């Protein structure tokens, strides 16, 4: 079974204590958002879980307790974008996230962590030239700590 922790919330950034409590208890109950009366209990055991996938903008809250999940295979997608606090008010400074990314990569291996540079949006402040310049700087800092980068552009739909 693949345990994807990133569908509804940023578990590492905001709910790491809850997650580690679930790991220690050995199960998690999940409510179906479309059928609220349907609750499924999943066993959290390395014999059952093939891999845990994390998607986060801030892995730091989990870094000191990774030993609690060392028996699980893991893959992390860490989003690092160049936006300031006006755009991402609850996301730490980008340099702090990069430091956490590097620390995580050293602990779990560069093949177990991917960088997400998305969504890319363009405006008067975040121009194509700005993104190219910042992306290149981030690439230089993350070289050797991951083997993949996923990008996407924001696509606003007409309502």
XYZ file of N, CA and C in Angstrom:
477
model
N 0.846 -1.174 0.000
C 0.000 0.000 0.000
C 0.896 1.243 0.000
N 0.495 2.243 -0.749
C 1.154 3.547 -0.761
C 0.371 4.467 0.162
N 1.060 5.031 1.149
C 0.435 5.991 2.057
C 0.819 7.385 1.592
N -0.131 8.074 0.957
C 0.099 9.434 0.465
C -0.441 10.411 1.501
N 0.452 11.147 2.137
C 0.027 12.052 3.206
C -0.303 13.443 2.700
N -0.198 13.684 1.415
C -0.302 15.049 0.922
C -1.563 15.440 0.207
N -2.599 14.636 0.248
C -3.793 14.976 -0.522
C -4.611 16.112 0.065
N -4.694 16.186 1.386
C -5.611 17.149 1.996
C -4.931 18.228 2.814
N -3.715 17.983 3.258
C -3.044 18.950 4.121
C -1.548 18.714 4.076
N -0.794 19.689 4.541
C 0.654 19.567 4.644
C 0.963 18.970 6.012
N 0.972 17.646 6.077
C 1.178 16.926 7.342
C 2.520 17.280 7.984
N 3.643 17.224 7.247
C 4.923 17.550 7.901
C 4.950 18.958 8.491
N 4.398 19.929 7.803
C 4.474 21.319 8.262
C 3.545 21.606 9.433
N 2.335 21.045 9.415
C 1.320 21.459 10.378
C 0.835 20.367 11.337
N 1.035 19.100 10.979
C 0.477 18.021 11.784
C 1.479 16.902 12.056
N 2.742 17.245 12.203
C 3.754 16.209 12.400
C 3.567 15.477 13.731
N 3.192 16.187 14.797
C 2.949 15.513 16.078
C 1.835 14.481 15.930
N 0.752 14.867 15.289
C -0.365 13.949 15.038
C 0.119 12.733 14.244
N 0.900 12.982 13.181
C 1.370 11.891 12.327
C 2.221 10.898 13.128
N 3.172 11.401 13.909
C 4.022 10.499 14.679
C 3.225 9.751 15.752
N 2.191 10.375 16.302
C 1.299 9.671 17.234
C 0.585 8.522 16.526
N 0.157 8.755 15.286
C -0.513 7.702 14.517
C 0.463 6.558 14.240
N 1.699 6.887 13.875
C 2.711 5.858 13.619
C 2.916 5.018 14.879
N 3.040 5.675 16.024
C 3.258 4.949 17.277
C 2.049 4.095 17.658
N 0.845 4.580 17.368
C -0.366 3.800 17.652
C -0.544 2.646 16.667
N 0.010 2.807 15.456
C -0.037 1.730 14.470
C -1.258 1.727 13.558
N -2.034 2.798 13.594
C -3.189 2.886 12.700
C -3.606 4.342 12.547
N -4.423 4.580 11.529
C -5.031 5.888 11.308
C -6.436 5.662 10.768
N -7.368 6.464 11.230
C -8.743 6.429 10.712
C -8.942 7.639 9.809
N -9.482 7.398 8.628
C -9.633 8.454 7.631
C -11.100 8.542 7.221
N -11.637 9.748 7.330
C -13.026 9.999 6.928
C -13.062 10.317 5.434
N -13.988 9.710 4.741
C -14.190 9.978 3.323
C -14.836 11.359 3.184
N -14.189 12.316 2.494
C -14.765 13.663 2.395
C -16.066 13.723 1.609
N -16.321 12.718 0.773
C -17.545 12.711 -0.028
C -18.687 11.972 0.672
N -18.331 11.072 1.558
C -19.311 10.309 2.341
C -18.874 10.356 3.800
N -19.182 11.449 4.500
C -18.651 11.688 5.848
C -18.908 10.586 6.865
N -19.893 9.763 6.641
C -20.170 8.680 7.579
C -19.262 7.470 7.348
N -18.538 7.493 6.220
C -17.638 6.385 5.905
C -16.249 6.700 6.463
N -15.794 5.876 7.395
C -14.472 6.026 8.000
C -13.718 4.714 7.782
N -12.489 4.817 7.285
C -11.677 3.635 7.022
C -10.474 3.640 7.958
N -10.204 2.491 8.547
C -9.045 2.338 9.423
C -7.925 1.675 8.621
N -6.757 2.322 8.599
C -5.593 1.794 7.906
C -4.541 1.405 8.930
N -3.947 0.247 8.762
C -2.862 -0.211 9.620
C -1.570 0.455 9.141
N -0.839 1.033 10.075
C 0.441 1.679 9.764
C 1.561 0.779 10.287
N 2.085 -0.013 9.378
C 3.118 -0.983 9.723
C 4.015 -1.141 8.492
N 5.324 -1.194 8.670
C 6.208 -1.355 7.505
C 5.949 -2.627 6.703
N 5.295 -3.623 7.314
C 4.953 -4.841 6.580
C 3.753 -4.631 5.661
N 2.986 -3.575 5.912
C 1.779 -3.279 5.139
C 2.007 -2.106 4.187
N 2.728 -1.113 4.645
C 2.978 0.101 3.874
C 4.216 -0.094 3.000
N 4.051 -0.013 1.685
C 5.189 -0.145 0.770
C 6.049 1.115 0.767
N 5.390 2.272 0.864
C 6.110 3.541 0.874
C 5.184 4.631 1.424
N 5.785 5.567 2.151
C 5.055 6.751 2.599
C 5.507 7.910 1.726
N 4.556 8.604 1.129
C 4.849 9.774 0.304
C 4.422 11.032 1.056
N 5.337 11.974 1.135
C 5.063 13.246 1.785
C 5.128 14.356 0.751
N 4.213 15.302 0.834
C 4.249 16.526 0.038
C 4.184 17.676 1.032
N 5.170 18.550 0.976
C 5.243 19.599 1.980
C 5.955 20.836 1.448
N 5.697 21.944 2.112
C 6.449 23.174 1.885
C 7.392 23.433 3.047
N 7.369 22.523 4.058
C 8.224 22.712 5.221
C 8.457 21.372 5.924
N 9.534 20.673 5.575
C 9.808 19.391 6.231
C 10.430 19.515 7.622
N 10.834 20.708 8.015
C 11.604 20.895 9.247
C 10.967 20.288 10.497
N 9.636 20.427 10.724
C 9.070 19.870 11.956
C 9.258 18.359 12.121
N 9.575 17.645 11.042
C 9.734 16.196 11.131
C 11.192 15.744 11.177
N 12.114 16.634 10.896
C 13.506 16.229 10.717
C 14.120 15.576 11.955
N 13.793 16.055 13.121
C 14.423 15.519 14.335
C 13.850 14.161 14.754
N 12.745 13.734 14.108
C 12.103 12.479 14.508
C 12.014 11.460 13.369
N 12.838 11.641 12.358
C 12.794 10.706 11.227
C 13.128 9.281 11.635
N 13.837 9.119 12.745
C 14.157 7.772 13.206
C 12.893 6.970 13.528
N 11.791 7.665 13.833
C 10.531 6.986 14.137
C 9.898 6.330 12.905
N 10.342 6.748 11.728
C 9.805 6.152 10.492
C 10.925 5.553 9.630
N 12.055 5.265 10.239
C 13.197 4.734 9.487
C 12.927 3.368 8.862
N 11.985 2.610 9.424
C 11.662 1.290 8.891
C 10.740 1.335 7.676
N 10.233 2.526 7.364
C 9.356 2.713 6.200
C 10.160 3.276 5.034
N 9.886 2.785 3.839
C 10.415 3.449 2.654
C 9.677 4.768 2.530
N 10.390 5.807 2.059
C 9.802 7.138 1.991
C 10.163 7.818 0.679
N 9.257 8.677 0.229
C 9.569 9.626 -0.836
C 8.948 10.956 -0.448
N 9.735 11.997 -0.572
C 9.308 13.344 -0.196
C 9.312 14.248 -1.423
N 8.225 14.991 -1.608
C 8.187 16.110 -2.544
C 8.150 17.373 -1.703
N 9.175 18.192 -1.853
C 9.245 19.448 -1.110
C 9.092 20.593 -2.109
N 8.091 21.430 -1.877
C 7.839 22.575 -2.748
C 8.659 23.761 -2.268
N 9.473 24.275 -3.177
C 10.228 25.506 -2.900
C 9.994 26.441 -4.080
N 9.304 27.516 -3.812
C 9.006 28.522 -4.829
C 9.557 29.865 -4.364
N 9.659 30.841 -5.258
C 10.320 32.104 -4.906
C 9.403 33.192 -4.355
N 8.210 32.813 -3.953
C 7.230 33.825 -3.569
C 7.454 34.301 -2.142
N 7.101 35.561 -1.894
C 7.299 36.144 -0.566
C 6.108 35.872 0.344
N 6.164 36.437 1.535
C 5.127 36.215 2.547
C 3.754 36.769 2.130
N 3.721 37.698 1.208
C 2.439 38.208 0.716
C 1.677 37.112 -0.016
N 2.400 36.309 -0.766
C 1.798 35.222 -1.533
C 1.650 33.967 -0.679
N 2.676 33.662 0.123
C 2.683 32.448 0.946
C 2.929 32.820 2.413
N 1.908 33.322 3.098
C 2.106 33.856 4.453
C 2.498 32.822 5.499
N 2.212 31.551 5.305
C 2.507 30.537 6.315
C 3.691 29.648 5.945
N 4.446 30.064 4.940
C 5.592 29.293 4.486
C 6.867 29.985 4.972
N 7.783 29.218 5.553
C 9.034 29.819 6.039
C 9.863 30.429 4.906
N 10.865 31.171 5.294
C 11.814 31.763 4.363
C 12.402 30.678 3.463
N 12.576 30.997 2.197
C 13.051 30.007 1.216
C 14.413 29.431 1.581
N 15.302 30.252 2.131
C 16.621 29.732 2.504
C 16.514 28.708 3.630
N 15.562 28.907 4.536
C 15.337 27.935 5.606
C 14.805 26.620 5.035
N 13.904 26.722 4.068
C 13.371 25.508 3.442
C 14.481 24.771 2.691
N 15.336 25.508 2.005
C 16.452 24.884 1.288
C 17.376 24.170 2.272
N 17.670 24.788 3.415
C 18.503 24.124 4.428
C 17.836 22.843 4.930
N 16.528 22.907 5.162
C 15.799 21.716 5.605
C 15.795 20.638 4.523
N 15.639 21.045 3.273
C 15.671 20.126 2.136
C 17.006 19.380 2.111
N 18.088 20.116 2.238
C 19.426 19.521 2.198
C 19.620 18.559 3.374
N 19.183 18.960 4.557
C 19.290 18.087 5.726
C 18.488 16.804 5.519
N 17.272 16.950 5.009
C 16.431 15.783 4.741
C 17.091 14.871 3.712
N 17.619 15.445 2.651
C 18.284 14.666 1.609
C 19.462 13.882 2.177
N 20.217 14.495 3.046
C 21.365 13.803 3.662
C 20.904 12.632 4.529
N 19.721 12.751 5.134
C 19.223 11.700 6.018
C 18.562 10.549 5.266
N 17.821 10.849 4.198
C 17.064 9.787 3.515
C 17.638 9.415 2.152
N 18.511 10.253 1.612
C 19.099 9.983 0.302
C 18.503 10.842 -0.792
N 19.348 11.252 -1.712
C 18.925 12.182 -2.771
C 17.936 11.580 -3.759
N 17.829 10.267 -3.805
C 16.857 9.627 -4.701
C 15.479 9.496 -4.060
N 15.388 9.874 -2.787
C 14.118 9.758 -2.060
C 13.470 11.117 -1.824
N 13.949 12.124 -2.545
C 13.413 13.475 -2.362
C 13.364 14.182 -3.712
N 12.233 14.826 -3.974
C 12.064 15.591 -5.203
C 11.715 17.027 -4.872
N 12.078 17.913 -5.754
C 11.820 19.341 -5.585
C 10.668 19.725 -6.496
N 9.683 20.403 -5.932
C 8.574 20.951 -6.716
C 8.756 22.465 -6.794
N 8.867 22.982 -7.987
C 8.902 24.427 -8.228
C 7.593 24.738 -8.947
N 6.537 24.730 -8.162
C 5.236 24.982 -8.749
C 4.250 25.403 -7.672
N 3.255 26.181 -8.061
C 2.981 26.635 -9.422
C 3.808 27.868 -9.772
N 4.094 27.991 -11.027
C 4.744 29.193 -11.536
C 3.645 30.126 -12.016
N 3.640 31.332 -11.488
C 2.729 32.327 -12.038
C 3.515 33.581 -12.362
N 3.006 34.310 -13.314
C 3.683 35.499 -13.822
C 2.842 36.735 -13.546
N 3.524 37.777 -13.101
C 2.902 39.091 -12.950
C 4.013 40.140 -13.052
N 3.731 41.371 -12.651
C 4.728 42.433 -12.777
C 5.946 42.195 -11.887
N 5.759 41.537 -10.764
C 6.857 41.249 -9.836
C 7.567 39.941 -10.191
N 6.780 38.908 -10.464
C 7.326 37.588 -10.753
C 7.321 37.365 -12.268
N 8.295 37.961 -12.912
C 8.417 37.900 -14.368
C 9.139 36.622 -14.792
N 9.151 36.371 -16.076
C 9.895 35.225 -16.610
C 11.371 35.355 -16.226
N 11.923 36.536 -16.376
C 13.338 36.756 -16.046
C 13.599 36.491 -14.564
N 12.677 36.932 -13.714
C 12.815 36.700 -12.273
C 12.851 35.196 -11.991
N 11.890 34.465 -12.537
C 11.836 33.017 -12.319
C 13.101 32.336 -12.827
N 13.569 32.711 -13.992
C 14.788 32.092 -14.536
C 15.984 32.332 -13.618
N 16.117 33.548 -13.131
C 17.247 33.905 -12.256
C 17.170 33.137 -10.927
N 16.002 33.139 -10.293
C 15.843 32.474 -8.998
C 15.922 30.959 -9.146
N 15.326 30.423 -10.197
C 15.373 28.977 -10.426
C 16.818 28.512 -10.567
N 17.620 29.259 -11.308
C 19.026 28.891 -11.475
C 19.762 28.906 -10.136
N 19.501 29.904 -9.302
C 20.133 29.972 -7.982
C 19.716 28.790 -7.115
N 18.426 28.458 -7.142
C 17.944 27.318 -6.365
C 18.562 26.015 -6.871
N 18.672 25.880 -8.181
C 19.291 24.679 -8.756
C 20.729 24.520 -8.257
N 21.455 25.597 -8.215
C 22.837 25.543 -7.734
C 22.894 25.073 -6.282
N 21.973 25.560 -5.459
C 21.969 25.179 -4.043
C 21.525 23.735 -3.832
N 20.637 23.232 -4.683
C 20.078 21.900 -4.496
C 20.798 20.812 -5.293
N 21.790 21.194 -6.085
C 22.533 20.225 -6.882
C 23.147 19.160 -5.978
N 22.900 17.909 -6.331
C 23.429 16.783 -5.574
C 22.513 16.299 -4.460
N 21.469 17.077 -4.153
C 20.562 16.703 -3.062
C 19.230 16.148 -3.560
N 19.030 16.163 -4.862
C 17.855 15.566 -5.485
C 18.210 15.232 -6.925
N 17.381 14.414 -7.529
C 17.594 14.031 -8.922
C 16.406 14.415 -9.795
N 15.470 15.180 -9.209
C 14.322 15.571 -10.012
C 13.729 16.885 -9.538
N 13.156 17.567 -10.492
C 12.431 18.800 -10.218
C 11.179 18.797 -11.087
N 10.053 19.067 -10.444
C 8.770 19.135 -11.148
C 8.334 20.586 -11.183
N 7.959 21.042 -12.350
C 7.444 22.405 -12.481
C 6.052 22.362 -13.095
N 5.295 23.407 -12.842
C 4.016 23.572 -13.511
C 3.662 25.048 -13.489
N 2.824 25.431 -14.417
C 2.352 26.807 -14.485
C 0.920 26.861 -13.971
N 0.593 27.934 -13.311
C -0.763 28.106 -12.824
C -1.674 28.285 -14.038
N -2.789 27.657 -13.983
C -3.752 27.719 -15.086
C -5.088 28.149 -14.489
N -5.418 29.414 -14.685
C -6.653 29.947 -14.153
C -7.794 29.647 -15.122
N -8.833 29.045 -14.590
C -9.970 28.658 -15.409
C -11.052 29.739 -15.333
N -11.738 29.921 -16.426
C -12.869 30.848 -16.431
C -14.013 30.236 -15.645
N -14.693 31.068 -14.861
C -15.835 30.543 -14.101
C -17.129 30.939 -14.757
